[in-house]
mmCIF file of C-alpha atoms in Angstrom:
data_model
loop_
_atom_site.group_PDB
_atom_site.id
_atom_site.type_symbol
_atom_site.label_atom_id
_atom_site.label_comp_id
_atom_site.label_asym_id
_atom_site.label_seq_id
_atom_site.Cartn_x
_atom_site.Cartn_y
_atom_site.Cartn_z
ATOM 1 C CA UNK F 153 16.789 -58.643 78.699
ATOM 2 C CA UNK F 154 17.756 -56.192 75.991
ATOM 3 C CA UNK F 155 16.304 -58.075 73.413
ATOM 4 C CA UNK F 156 13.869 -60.859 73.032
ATOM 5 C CA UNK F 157 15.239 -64.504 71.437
ATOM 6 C CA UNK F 158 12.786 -66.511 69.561
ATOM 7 C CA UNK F 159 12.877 -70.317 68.667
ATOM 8 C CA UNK F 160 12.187 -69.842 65.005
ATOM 9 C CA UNK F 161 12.688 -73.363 63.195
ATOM 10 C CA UNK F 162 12.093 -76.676 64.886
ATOM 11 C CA UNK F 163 13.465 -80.336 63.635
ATOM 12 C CA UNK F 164 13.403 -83.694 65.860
ATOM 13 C CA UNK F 165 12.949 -87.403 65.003
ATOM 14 C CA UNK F 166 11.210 -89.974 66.859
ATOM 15 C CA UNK F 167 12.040 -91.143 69.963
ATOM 16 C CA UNK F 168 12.778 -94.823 70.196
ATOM 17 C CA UNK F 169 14.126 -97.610 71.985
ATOM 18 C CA UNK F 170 16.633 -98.393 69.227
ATOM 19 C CA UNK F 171 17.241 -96.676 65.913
ATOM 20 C CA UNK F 172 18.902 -99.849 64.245
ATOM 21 C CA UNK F 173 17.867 -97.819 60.517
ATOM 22 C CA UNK F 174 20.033 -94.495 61.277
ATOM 23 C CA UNK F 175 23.851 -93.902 63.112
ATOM 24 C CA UNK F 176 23.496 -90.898 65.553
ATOM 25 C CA UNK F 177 24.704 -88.782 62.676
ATOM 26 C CA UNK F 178 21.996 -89.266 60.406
ATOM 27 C CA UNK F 179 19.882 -88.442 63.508
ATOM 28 C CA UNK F 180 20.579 -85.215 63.790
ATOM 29 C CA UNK F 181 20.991 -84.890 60.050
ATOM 30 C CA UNK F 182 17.351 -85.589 59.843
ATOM 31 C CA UNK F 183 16.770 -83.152 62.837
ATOM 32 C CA UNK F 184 18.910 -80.476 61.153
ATOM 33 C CA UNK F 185 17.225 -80.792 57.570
ATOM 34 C CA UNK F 186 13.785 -80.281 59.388
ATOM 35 C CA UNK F 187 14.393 -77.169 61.445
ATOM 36 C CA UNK F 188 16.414 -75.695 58.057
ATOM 37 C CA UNK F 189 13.079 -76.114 56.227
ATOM 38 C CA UNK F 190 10.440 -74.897 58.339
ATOM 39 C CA UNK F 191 12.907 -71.407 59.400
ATOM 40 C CA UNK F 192 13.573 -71.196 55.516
ATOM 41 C CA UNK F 193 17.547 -71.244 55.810
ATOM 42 C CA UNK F 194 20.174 -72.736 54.748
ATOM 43 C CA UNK F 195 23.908 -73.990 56.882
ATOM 44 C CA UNK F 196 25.866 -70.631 55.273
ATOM 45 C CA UNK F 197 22.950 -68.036 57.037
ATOM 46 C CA UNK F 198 23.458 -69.123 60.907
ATOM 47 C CA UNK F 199 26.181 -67.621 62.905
ATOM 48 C CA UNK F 200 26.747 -69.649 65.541
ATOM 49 C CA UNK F 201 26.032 -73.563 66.224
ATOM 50 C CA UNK F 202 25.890 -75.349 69.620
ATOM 51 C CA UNK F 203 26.240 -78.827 69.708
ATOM 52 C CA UNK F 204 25.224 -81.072 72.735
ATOM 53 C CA UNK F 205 27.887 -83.612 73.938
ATOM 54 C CA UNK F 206 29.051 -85.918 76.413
ATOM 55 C CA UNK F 207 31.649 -87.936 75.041
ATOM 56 C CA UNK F 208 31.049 -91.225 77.315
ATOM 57 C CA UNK F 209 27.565 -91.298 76.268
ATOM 58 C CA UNK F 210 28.909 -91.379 72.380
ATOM 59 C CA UNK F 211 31.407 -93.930 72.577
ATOM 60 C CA UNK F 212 33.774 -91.349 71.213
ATOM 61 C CA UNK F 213 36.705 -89.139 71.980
ATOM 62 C CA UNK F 214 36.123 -85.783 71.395
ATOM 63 C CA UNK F 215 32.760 -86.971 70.080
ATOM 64 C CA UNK F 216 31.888 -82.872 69.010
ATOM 65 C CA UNK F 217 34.258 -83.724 66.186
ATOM 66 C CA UNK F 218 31.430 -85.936 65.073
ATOM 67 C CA UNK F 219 28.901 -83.015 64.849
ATOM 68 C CA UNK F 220 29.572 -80.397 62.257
ATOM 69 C CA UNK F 221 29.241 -82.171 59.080
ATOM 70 C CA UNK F 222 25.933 -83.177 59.856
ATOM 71 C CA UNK F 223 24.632 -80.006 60.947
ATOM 72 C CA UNK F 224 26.752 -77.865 58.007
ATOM 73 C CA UNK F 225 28.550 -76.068 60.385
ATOM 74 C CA UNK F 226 32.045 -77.127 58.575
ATOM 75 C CA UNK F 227 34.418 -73.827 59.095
ATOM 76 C CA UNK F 228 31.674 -72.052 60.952
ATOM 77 C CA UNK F 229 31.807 -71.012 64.716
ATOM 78 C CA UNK F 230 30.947 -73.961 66.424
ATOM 79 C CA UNK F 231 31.213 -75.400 69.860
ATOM 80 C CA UNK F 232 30.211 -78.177 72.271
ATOM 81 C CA UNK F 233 28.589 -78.323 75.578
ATOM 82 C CA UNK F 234 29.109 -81.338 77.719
ATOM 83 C CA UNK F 235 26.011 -81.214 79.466
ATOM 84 C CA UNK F 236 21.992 -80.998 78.730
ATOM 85 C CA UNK F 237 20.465 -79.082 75.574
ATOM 86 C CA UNK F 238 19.040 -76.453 77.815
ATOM 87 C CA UNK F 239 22.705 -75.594 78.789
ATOM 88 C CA UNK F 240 23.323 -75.024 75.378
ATOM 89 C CA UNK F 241 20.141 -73.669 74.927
ATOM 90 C CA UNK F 242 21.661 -70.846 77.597
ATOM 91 C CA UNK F 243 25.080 -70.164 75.153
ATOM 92 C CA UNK F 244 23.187 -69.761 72.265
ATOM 93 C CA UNK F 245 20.477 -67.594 73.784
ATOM 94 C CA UNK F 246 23.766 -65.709 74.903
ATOM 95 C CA UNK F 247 24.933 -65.810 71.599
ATOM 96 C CA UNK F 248 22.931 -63.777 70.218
ATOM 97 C CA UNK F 249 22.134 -61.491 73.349
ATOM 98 C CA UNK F 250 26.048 -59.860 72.374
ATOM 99 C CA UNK F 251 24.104 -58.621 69.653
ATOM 100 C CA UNK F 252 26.774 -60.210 67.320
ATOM 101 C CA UNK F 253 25.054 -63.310 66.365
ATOM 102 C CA UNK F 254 21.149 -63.239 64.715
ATOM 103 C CA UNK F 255 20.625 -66.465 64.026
ATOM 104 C CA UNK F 256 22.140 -69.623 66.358
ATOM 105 C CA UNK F 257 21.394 -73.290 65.921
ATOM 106 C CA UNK F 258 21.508 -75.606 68.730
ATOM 107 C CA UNK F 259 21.605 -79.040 68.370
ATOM 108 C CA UNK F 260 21.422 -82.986 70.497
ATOM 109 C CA UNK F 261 20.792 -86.574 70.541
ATOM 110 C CA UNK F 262 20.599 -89.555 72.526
ATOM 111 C CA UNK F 263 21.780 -92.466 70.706
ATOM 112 C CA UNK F 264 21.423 -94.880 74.230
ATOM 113 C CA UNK F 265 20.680 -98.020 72.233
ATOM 114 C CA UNK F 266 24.503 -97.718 70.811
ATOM 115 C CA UNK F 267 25.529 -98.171 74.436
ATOM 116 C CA UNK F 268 25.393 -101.350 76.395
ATOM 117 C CA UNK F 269 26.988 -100.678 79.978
ATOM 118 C CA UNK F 270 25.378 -97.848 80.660
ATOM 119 C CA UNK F 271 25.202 -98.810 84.575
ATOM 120 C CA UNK F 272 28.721 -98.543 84.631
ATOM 121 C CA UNK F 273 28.823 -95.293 82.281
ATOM 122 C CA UNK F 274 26.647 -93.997 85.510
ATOM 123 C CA UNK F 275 29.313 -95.034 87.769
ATOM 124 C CA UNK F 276 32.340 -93.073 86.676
ATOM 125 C CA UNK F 277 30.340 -89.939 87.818
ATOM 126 C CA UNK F 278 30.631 -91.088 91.368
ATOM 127 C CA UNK F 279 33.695 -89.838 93.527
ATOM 128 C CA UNK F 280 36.562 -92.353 92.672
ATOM 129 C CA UNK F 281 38.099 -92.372 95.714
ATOM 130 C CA UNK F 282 35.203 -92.731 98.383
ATOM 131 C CA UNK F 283 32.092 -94.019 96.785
ATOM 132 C CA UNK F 284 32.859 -95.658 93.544
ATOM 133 C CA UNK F 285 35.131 -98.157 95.176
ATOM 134 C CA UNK F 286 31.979 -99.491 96.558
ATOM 135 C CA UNK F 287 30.975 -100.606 93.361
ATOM 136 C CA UNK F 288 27.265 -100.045 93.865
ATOM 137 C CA UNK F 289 25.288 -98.515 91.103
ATOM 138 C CA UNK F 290 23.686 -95.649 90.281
ATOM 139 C CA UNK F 291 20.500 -96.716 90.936
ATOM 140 C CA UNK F 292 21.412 -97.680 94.390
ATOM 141 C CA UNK F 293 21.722 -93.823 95.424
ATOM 142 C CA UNK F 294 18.293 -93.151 93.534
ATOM 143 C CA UNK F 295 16.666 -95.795 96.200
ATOM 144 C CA UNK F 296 18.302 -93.751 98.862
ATOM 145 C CA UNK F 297 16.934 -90.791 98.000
ATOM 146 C CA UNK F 298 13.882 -91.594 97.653
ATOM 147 C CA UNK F 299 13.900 -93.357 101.025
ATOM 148 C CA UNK F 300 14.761 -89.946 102.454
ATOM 149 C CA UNK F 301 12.066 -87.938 100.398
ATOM 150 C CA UNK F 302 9.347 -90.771 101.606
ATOM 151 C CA UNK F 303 10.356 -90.587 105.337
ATOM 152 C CA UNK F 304 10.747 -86.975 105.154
ATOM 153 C CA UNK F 305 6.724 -87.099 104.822
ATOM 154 C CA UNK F 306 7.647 -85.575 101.147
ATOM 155 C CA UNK F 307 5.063 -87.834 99.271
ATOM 156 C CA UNK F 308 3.502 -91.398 99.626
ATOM 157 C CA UNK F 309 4.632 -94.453 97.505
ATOM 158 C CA UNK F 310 1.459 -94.579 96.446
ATOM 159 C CA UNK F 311 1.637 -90.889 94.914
ATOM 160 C CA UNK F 312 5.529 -91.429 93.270
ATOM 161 C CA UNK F 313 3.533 -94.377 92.038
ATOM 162 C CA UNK F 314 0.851 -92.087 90.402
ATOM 163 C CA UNK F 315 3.550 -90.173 88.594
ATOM 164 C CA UNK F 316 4.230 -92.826 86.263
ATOM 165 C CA UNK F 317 0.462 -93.930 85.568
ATOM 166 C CA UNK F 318 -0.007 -89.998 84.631
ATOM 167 C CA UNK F 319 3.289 -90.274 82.045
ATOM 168 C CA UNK F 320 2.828 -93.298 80.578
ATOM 169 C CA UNK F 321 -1.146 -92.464 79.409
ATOM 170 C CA UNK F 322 -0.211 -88.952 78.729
ATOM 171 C CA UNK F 323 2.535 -90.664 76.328
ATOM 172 C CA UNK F 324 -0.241 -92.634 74.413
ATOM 173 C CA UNK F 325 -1.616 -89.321 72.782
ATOM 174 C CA UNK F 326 2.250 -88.453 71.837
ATOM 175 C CA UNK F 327 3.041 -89.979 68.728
ATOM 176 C CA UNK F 328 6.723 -89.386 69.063
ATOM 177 C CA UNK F 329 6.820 -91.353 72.553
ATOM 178 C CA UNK F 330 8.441 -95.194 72.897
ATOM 179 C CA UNK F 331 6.877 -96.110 76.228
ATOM 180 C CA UNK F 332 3.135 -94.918 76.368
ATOM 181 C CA UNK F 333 0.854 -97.609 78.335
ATOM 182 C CA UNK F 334 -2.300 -98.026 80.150
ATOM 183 C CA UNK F 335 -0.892 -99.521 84.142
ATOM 184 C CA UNK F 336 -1.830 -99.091 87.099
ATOM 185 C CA UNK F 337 -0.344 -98.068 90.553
ATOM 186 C CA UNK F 338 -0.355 -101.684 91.427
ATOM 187 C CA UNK F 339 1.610 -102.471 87.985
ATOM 188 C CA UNK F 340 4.351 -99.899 89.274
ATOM 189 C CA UNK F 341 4.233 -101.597 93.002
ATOM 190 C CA UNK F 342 4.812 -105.023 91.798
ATOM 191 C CA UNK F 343 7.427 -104.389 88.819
ATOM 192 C CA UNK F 344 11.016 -105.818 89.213
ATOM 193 C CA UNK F 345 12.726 -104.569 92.093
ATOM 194 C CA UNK F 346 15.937 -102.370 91.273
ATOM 195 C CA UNK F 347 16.748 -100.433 94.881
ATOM 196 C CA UNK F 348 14.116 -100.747 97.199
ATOM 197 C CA UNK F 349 11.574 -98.718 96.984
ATOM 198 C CA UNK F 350 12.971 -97.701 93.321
ATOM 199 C CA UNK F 351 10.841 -100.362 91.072
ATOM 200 C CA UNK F 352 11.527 -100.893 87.645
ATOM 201 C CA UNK F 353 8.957 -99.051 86.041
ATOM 202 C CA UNK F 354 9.691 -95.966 88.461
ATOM 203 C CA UNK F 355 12.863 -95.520 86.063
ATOM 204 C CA UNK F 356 12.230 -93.904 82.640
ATOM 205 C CA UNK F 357 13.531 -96.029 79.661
ATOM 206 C CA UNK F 358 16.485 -95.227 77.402
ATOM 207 C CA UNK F 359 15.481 -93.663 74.469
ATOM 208 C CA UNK F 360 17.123 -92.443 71.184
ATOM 209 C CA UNK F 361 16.253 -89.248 69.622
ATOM 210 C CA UNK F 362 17.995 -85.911 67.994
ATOM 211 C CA UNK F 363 16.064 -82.291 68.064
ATOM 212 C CA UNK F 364 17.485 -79.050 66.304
ATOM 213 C CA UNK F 365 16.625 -75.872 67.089
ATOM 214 C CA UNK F 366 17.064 -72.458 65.117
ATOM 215 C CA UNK F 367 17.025 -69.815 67.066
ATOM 216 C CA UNK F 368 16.964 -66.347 66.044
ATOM 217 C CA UNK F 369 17.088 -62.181 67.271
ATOM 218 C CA UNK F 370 13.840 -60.251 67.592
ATOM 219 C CA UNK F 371 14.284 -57.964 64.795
ATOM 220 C CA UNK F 372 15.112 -61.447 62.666
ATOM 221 C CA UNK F 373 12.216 -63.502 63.769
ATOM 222 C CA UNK F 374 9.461 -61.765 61.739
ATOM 223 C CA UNK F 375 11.609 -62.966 58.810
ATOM 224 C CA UNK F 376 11.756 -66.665 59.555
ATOM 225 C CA UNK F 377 8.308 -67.087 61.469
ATOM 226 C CA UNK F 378 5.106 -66.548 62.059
ATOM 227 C CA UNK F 379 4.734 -68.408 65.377
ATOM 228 C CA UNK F 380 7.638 -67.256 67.231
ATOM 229 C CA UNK F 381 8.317 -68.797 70.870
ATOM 230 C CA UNK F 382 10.329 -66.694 73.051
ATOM 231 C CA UNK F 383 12.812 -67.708 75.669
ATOM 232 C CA UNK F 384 12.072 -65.478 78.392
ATOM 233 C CA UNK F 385 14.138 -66.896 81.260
ATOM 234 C CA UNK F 386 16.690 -69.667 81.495
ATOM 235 C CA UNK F 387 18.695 -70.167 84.299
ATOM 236 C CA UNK F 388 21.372 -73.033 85.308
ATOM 237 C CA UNK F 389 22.749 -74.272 88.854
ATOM 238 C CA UNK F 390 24.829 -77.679 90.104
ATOM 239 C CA UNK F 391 25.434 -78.394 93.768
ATOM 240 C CA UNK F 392 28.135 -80.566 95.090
ATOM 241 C CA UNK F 393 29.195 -83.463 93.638
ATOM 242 C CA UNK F 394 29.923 -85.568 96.682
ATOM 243 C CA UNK F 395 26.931 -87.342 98.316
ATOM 244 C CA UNK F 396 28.521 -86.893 101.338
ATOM 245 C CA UNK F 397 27.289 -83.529 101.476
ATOM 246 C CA UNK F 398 24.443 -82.594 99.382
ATOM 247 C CA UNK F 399 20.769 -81.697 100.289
ATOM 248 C CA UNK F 400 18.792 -85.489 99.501
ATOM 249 C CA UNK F 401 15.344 -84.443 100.061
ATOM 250 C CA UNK F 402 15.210 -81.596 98.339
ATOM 251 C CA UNK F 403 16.648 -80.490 94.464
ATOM 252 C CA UNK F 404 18.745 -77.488 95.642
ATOM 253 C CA UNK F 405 20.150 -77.136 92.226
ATOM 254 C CA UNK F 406 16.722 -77.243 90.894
ATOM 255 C CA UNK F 407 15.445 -74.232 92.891
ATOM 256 C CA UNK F 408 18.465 -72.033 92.424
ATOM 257 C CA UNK F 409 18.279 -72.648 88.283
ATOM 258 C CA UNK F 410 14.802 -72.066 88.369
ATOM 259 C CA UNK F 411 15.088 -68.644 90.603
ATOM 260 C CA UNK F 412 17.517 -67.957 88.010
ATOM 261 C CA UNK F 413 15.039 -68.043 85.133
ATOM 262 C CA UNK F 414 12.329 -66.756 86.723
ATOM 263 C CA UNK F 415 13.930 -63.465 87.650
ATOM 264 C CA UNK F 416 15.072 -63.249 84.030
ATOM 265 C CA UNK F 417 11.499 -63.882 82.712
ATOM 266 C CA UNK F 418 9.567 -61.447 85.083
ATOM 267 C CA UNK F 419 8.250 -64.086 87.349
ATOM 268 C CA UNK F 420 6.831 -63.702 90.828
ATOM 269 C CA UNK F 421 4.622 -66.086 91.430
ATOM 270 C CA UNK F 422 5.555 -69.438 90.004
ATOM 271 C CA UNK F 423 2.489 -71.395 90.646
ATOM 272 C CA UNK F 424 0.011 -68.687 88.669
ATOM 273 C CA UNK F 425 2.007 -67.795 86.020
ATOM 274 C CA UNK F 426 3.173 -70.750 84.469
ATOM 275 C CA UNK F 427 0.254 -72.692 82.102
ATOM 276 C CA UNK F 428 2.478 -75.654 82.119
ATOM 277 C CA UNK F 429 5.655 -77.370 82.935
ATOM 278 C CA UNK F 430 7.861 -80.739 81.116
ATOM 279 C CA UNK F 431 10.231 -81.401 84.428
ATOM 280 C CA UNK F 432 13.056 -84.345 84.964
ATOM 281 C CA UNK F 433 10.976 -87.354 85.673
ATOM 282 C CA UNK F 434 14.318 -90.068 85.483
ATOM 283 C CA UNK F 435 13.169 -91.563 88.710
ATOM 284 C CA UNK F 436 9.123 -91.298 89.450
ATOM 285 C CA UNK F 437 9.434 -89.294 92.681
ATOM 286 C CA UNK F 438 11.759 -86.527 91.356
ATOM 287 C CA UNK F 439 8.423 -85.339 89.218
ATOM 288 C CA UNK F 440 7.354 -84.547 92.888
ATOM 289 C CA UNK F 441 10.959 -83.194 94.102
ATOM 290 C CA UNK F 442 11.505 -80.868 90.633
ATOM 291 C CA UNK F 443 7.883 -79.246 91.098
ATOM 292 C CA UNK F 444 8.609 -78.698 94.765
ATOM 293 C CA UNK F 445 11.660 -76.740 93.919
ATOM 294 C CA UNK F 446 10.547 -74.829 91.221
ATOM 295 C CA UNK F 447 7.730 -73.748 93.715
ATOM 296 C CA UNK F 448 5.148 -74.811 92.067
ATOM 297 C CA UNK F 449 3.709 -76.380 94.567
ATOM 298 C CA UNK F 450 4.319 -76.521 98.596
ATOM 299 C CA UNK F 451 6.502 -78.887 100.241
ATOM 300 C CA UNK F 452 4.993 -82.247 100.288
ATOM 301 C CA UNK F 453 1.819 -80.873 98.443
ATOM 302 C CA UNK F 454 3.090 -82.389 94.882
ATOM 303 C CA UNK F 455 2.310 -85.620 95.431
ATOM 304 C CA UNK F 456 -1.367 -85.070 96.635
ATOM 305 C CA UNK F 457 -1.699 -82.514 93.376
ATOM 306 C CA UNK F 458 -0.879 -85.737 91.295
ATOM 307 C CA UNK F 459 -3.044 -88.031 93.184
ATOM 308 C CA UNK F 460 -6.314 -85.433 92.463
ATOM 309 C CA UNK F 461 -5.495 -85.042 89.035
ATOM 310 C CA UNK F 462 -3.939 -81.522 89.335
ATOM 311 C CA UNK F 463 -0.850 -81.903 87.389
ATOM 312 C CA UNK F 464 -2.713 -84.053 84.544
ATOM 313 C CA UNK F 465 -4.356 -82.871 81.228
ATOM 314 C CA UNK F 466 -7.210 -80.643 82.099
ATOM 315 C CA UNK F 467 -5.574 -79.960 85.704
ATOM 316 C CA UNK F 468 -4.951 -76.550 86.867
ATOM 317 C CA UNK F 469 -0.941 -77.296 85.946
ATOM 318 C CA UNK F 470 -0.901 -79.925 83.485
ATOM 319 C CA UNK F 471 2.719 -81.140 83.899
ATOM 320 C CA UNK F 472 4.829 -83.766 81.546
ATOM 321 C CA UNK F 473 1.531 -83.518 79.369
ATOM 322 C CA UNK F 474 4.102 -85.395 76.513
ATOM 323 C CA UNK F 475 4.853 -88.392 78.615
ATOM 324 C CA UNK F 476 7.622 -87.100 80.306
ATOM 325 C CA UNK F 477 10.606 -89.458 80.222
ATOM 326 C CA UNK F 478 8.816 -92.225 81.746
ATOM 327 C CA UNK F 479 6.919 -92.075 78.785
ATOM 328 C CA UNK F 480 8.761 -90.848 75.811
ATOM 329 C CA UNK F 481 12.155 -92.229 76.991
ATOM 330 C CA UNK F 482 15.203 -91.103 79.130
ATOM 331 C CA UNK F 483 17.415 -89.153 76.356
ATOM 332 C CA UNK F 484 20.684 -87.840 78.169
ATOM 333 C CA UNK F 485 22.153 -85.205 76.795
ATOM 334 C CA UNK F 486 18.679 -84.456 75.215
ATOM 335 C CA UNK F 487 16.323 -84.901 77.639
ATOM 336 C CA UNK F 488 15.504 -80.819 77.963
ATOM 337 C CA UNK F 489 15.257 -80.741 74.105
ATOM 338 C CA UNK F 490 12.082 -82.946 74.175
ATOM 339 C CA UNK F 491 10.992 -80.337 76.779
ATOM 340 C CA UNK F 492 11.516 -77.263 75.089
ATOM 341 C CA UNK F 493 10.243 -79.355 71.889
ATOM 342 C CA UNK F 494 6.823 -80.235 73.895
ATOM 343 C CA UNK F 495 6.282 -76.388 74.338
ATOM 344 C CA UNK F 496 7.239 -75.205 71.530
ATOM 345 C CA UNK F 497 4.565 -77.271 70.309
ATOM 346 C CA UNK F 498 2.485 -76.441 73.005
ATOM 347 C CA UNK F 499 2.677 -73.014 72.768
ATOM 348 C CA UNK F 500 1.650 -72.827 68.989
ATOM 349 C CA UNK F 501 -1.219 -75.142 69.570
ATOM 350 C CA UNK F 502 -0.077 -77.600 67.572
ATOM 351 C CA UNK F 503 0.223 -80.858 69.975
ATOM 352 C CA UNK F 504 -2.650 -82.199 68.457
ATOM 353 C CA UNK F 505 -5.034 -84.585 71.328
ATOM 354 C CA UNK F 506 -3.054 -83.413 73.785
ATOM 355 C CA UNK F 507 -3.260 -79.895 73.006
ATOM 356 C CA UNK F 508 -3.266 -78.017 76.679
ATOM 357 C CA UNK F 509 -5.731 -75.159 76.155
ATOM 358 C CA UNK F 510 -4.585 -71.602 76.410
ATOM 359 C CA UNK F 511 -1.143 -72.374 76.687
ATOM 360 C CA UNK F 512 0.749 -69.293 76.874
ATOM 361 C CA UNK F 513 3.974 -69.571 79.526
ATOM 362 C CA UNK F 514 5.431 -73.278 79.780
ATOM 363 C CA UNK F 515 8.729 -74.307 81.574
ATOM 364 C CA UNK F 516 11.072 -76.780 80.537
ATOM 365 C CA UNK F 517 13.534 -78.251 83.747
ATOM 366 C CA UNK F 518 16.322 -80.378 82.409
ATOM 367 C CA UNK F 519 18.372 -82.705 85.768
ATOM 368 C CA UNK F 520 21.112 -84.813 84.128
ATOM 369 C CA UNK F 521 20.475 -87.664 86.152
ATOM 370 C CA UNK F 522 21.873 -89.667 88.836
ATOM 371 C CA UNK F 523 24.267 -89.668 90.397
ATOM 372 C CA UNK F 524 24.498 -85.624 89.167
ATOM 373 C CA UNK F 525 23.287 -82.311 90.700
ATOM 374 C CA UNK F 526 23.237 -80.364 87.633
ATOM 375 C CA UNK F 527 19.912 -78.601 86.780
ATOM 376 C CA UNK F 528 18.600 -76.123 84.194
ATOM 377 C CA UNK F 529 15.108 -74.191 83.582
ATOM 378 C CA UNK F 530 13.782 -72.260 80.794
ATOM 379 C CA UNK F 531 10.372 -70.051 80.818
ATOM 380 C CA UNK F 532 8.937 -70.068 77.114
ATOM 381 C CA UNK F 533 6.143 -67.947 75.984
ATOM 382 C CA UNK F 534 3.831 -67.530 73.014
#
């Protein structure tokens, strides 16, 4: 990289299970006024914005329409990206890497409670001709999947089981989570059936939420912080939309986005260099899949690192230490902001109880969810 890109101003509300006191504008109002504050600037001093947007999920038409007054970007250089925060995380970082642009403001929200057939929201991403016709849902190809990755020897039930114990107490010390809870394995095993062996509390809630970001150039960032976190490597990848013919034991995507990053950042060796990771955790088992691709851990080894503790607090990779989505909530479009949020937080020790000691180099993996292949990293550092 030529130049270093910091995250210098943070904003994000809670994330809830419905936001009945706020529309999704006043969201990421609240979001926007926050990160404004702690950067010290005002709308008329950034450059660039990048809003986060999929217009299904909003209930709207051109729903980026619906983002500029909000964030004060009224007659400024805006745009929208129809896909997860980190891919807009990747334009702005962009932005400002043409050396044009010093300070870039990135933006998204989940406003899922506004929704109420979001099955069938999940549905139009399937092929139209060959598989939606079949009128199964979403869900039904999860319980596939994970049929393959549990015959494939990937993990045990038991383990993709474990996942979810791990996220949901990790959520209790996260006071911006909406599903932290003591359970156990057996809890998991006996909840509602959805798609065998997909249970009901293998699938992370819907959650509402909106985070902001401010991000800024190197020579800029002494200016606006003290605790800068830089974005060292990001990287993005999708495979083929038609289940006919993708990889479904492994996260192919996942790999090739997170090769991406981690030859951007300087990274060799995946599983020593990174203190700790927030990856996709929709469904319980792709925890297991995500950290298999991003090779931090062996094939089929993920599972058994969960089961002995490895990947919780005080493990030797403490991963989804916030809850993860199982335990904060499933946000959409903004599921990788409450990543890159957790770090950020993480990485200037200020996550409070659940504060991961010497955190220095944290990565954020963003998947946007079944029935999709679309998968982005970043590698953040202190």
């Amino acid at each position: 990289m030529r130049e270093r890109v910091a995250i210098a101003g943070l904003g994000y509300t809670a994330f809830t299970s419905v936001s009945p006191g706020s529309s999704y504008r006043e969201l990421t109002y609240e979001a926007a006024v926050k990160a404004y504050e702690e950067a010290g600037i005002e709308p008329k001093d950034v450059d660039s914005f990048v809003c986060t947007s999929e217009d299904m999920l909003e209930g709207y038409s051109i729903s980026d329409e619906y983002c500029n007054d909000q964030l004060g970007a009224v007659l400024k250089p805006a745009q929208t990206i129809p896909g997860d925060f980190l891919h807009s995380l990747a334009v702005g970082v962009m932005h400002i890497l043409t050396e044009q642009f010093d300070i870039v403001v990135v933006q998204a929200l989940s406003k899922a409670s506004n929704m109420k057939t979001i099955p069938d929201l999940l549905n139009f991403a399937f092929d139209p001709v060959l598989n939606r016709p079949l009128d199964v849902t979403a869900y039904a190809l999860a319980g596939l999947e994970m049929n393959r990755f549990l015959t494939d020897g990937r993990a045990t039930r038991e383990q993709c089981a474990a996942v979810v114990v791990k996220n949901k107490a990790n959520a209790l010390k996260n006071p911006l989570a909406g599903y932290g809870a003591s359970i156990s394995i057996e809890h998991v095993l006996e909840s509602e059936p959805v798609a065998e062996p997909v249970r009901l509390l293998d699938i992370a809630p819907y959650a509402d939420g909106a985070v902001v970001m401010v991000l800024c150039s190197e020579k800029l960032a002494p200016s606006l912080t003290d605790k800068p976190v830089w974005i060292t490597g990001i990287g993005w990848s999708t495979d083929s939309p038609t289940i006919e013919s993708r990889d479904w034991s492994g996260a192919v995507a996942v790999r090739l986005a997170g090769d991406m990053a981690y030859r951007m950042a300087g990274i060799t060796c995946p599983a020593r260099e990174i203190d700790l990771a927030e990856v996709n955790d929709e469904i319980s088992f792709k925890e297991l899949q995500h950290l298999e691709a991003l090779r931090l851990f062996e094939p089929g080894q993920a599972g058994r690192a969960t089961e002995d503790g490895q990947t919780s607090p005080g493990g030797a990779l403490p991963v989804n230490v916030s809850g993860g989505g199982l335990g904060v909530g499933h946000l959409f479009e903004c599921s990788g902001a409450q990543k890159v949020l957790e770090l950020v937080l993480q990485l200037r020790g200020e996550a409070g109880s659940r504060q991961v000691p010497g955190a220095g180099v944290g990565l954020a993996q963003a998947w946007r969810g079944i029935p999709t292949t679309s998968a982005a990293v970043a590698i953040l550092s202190a």
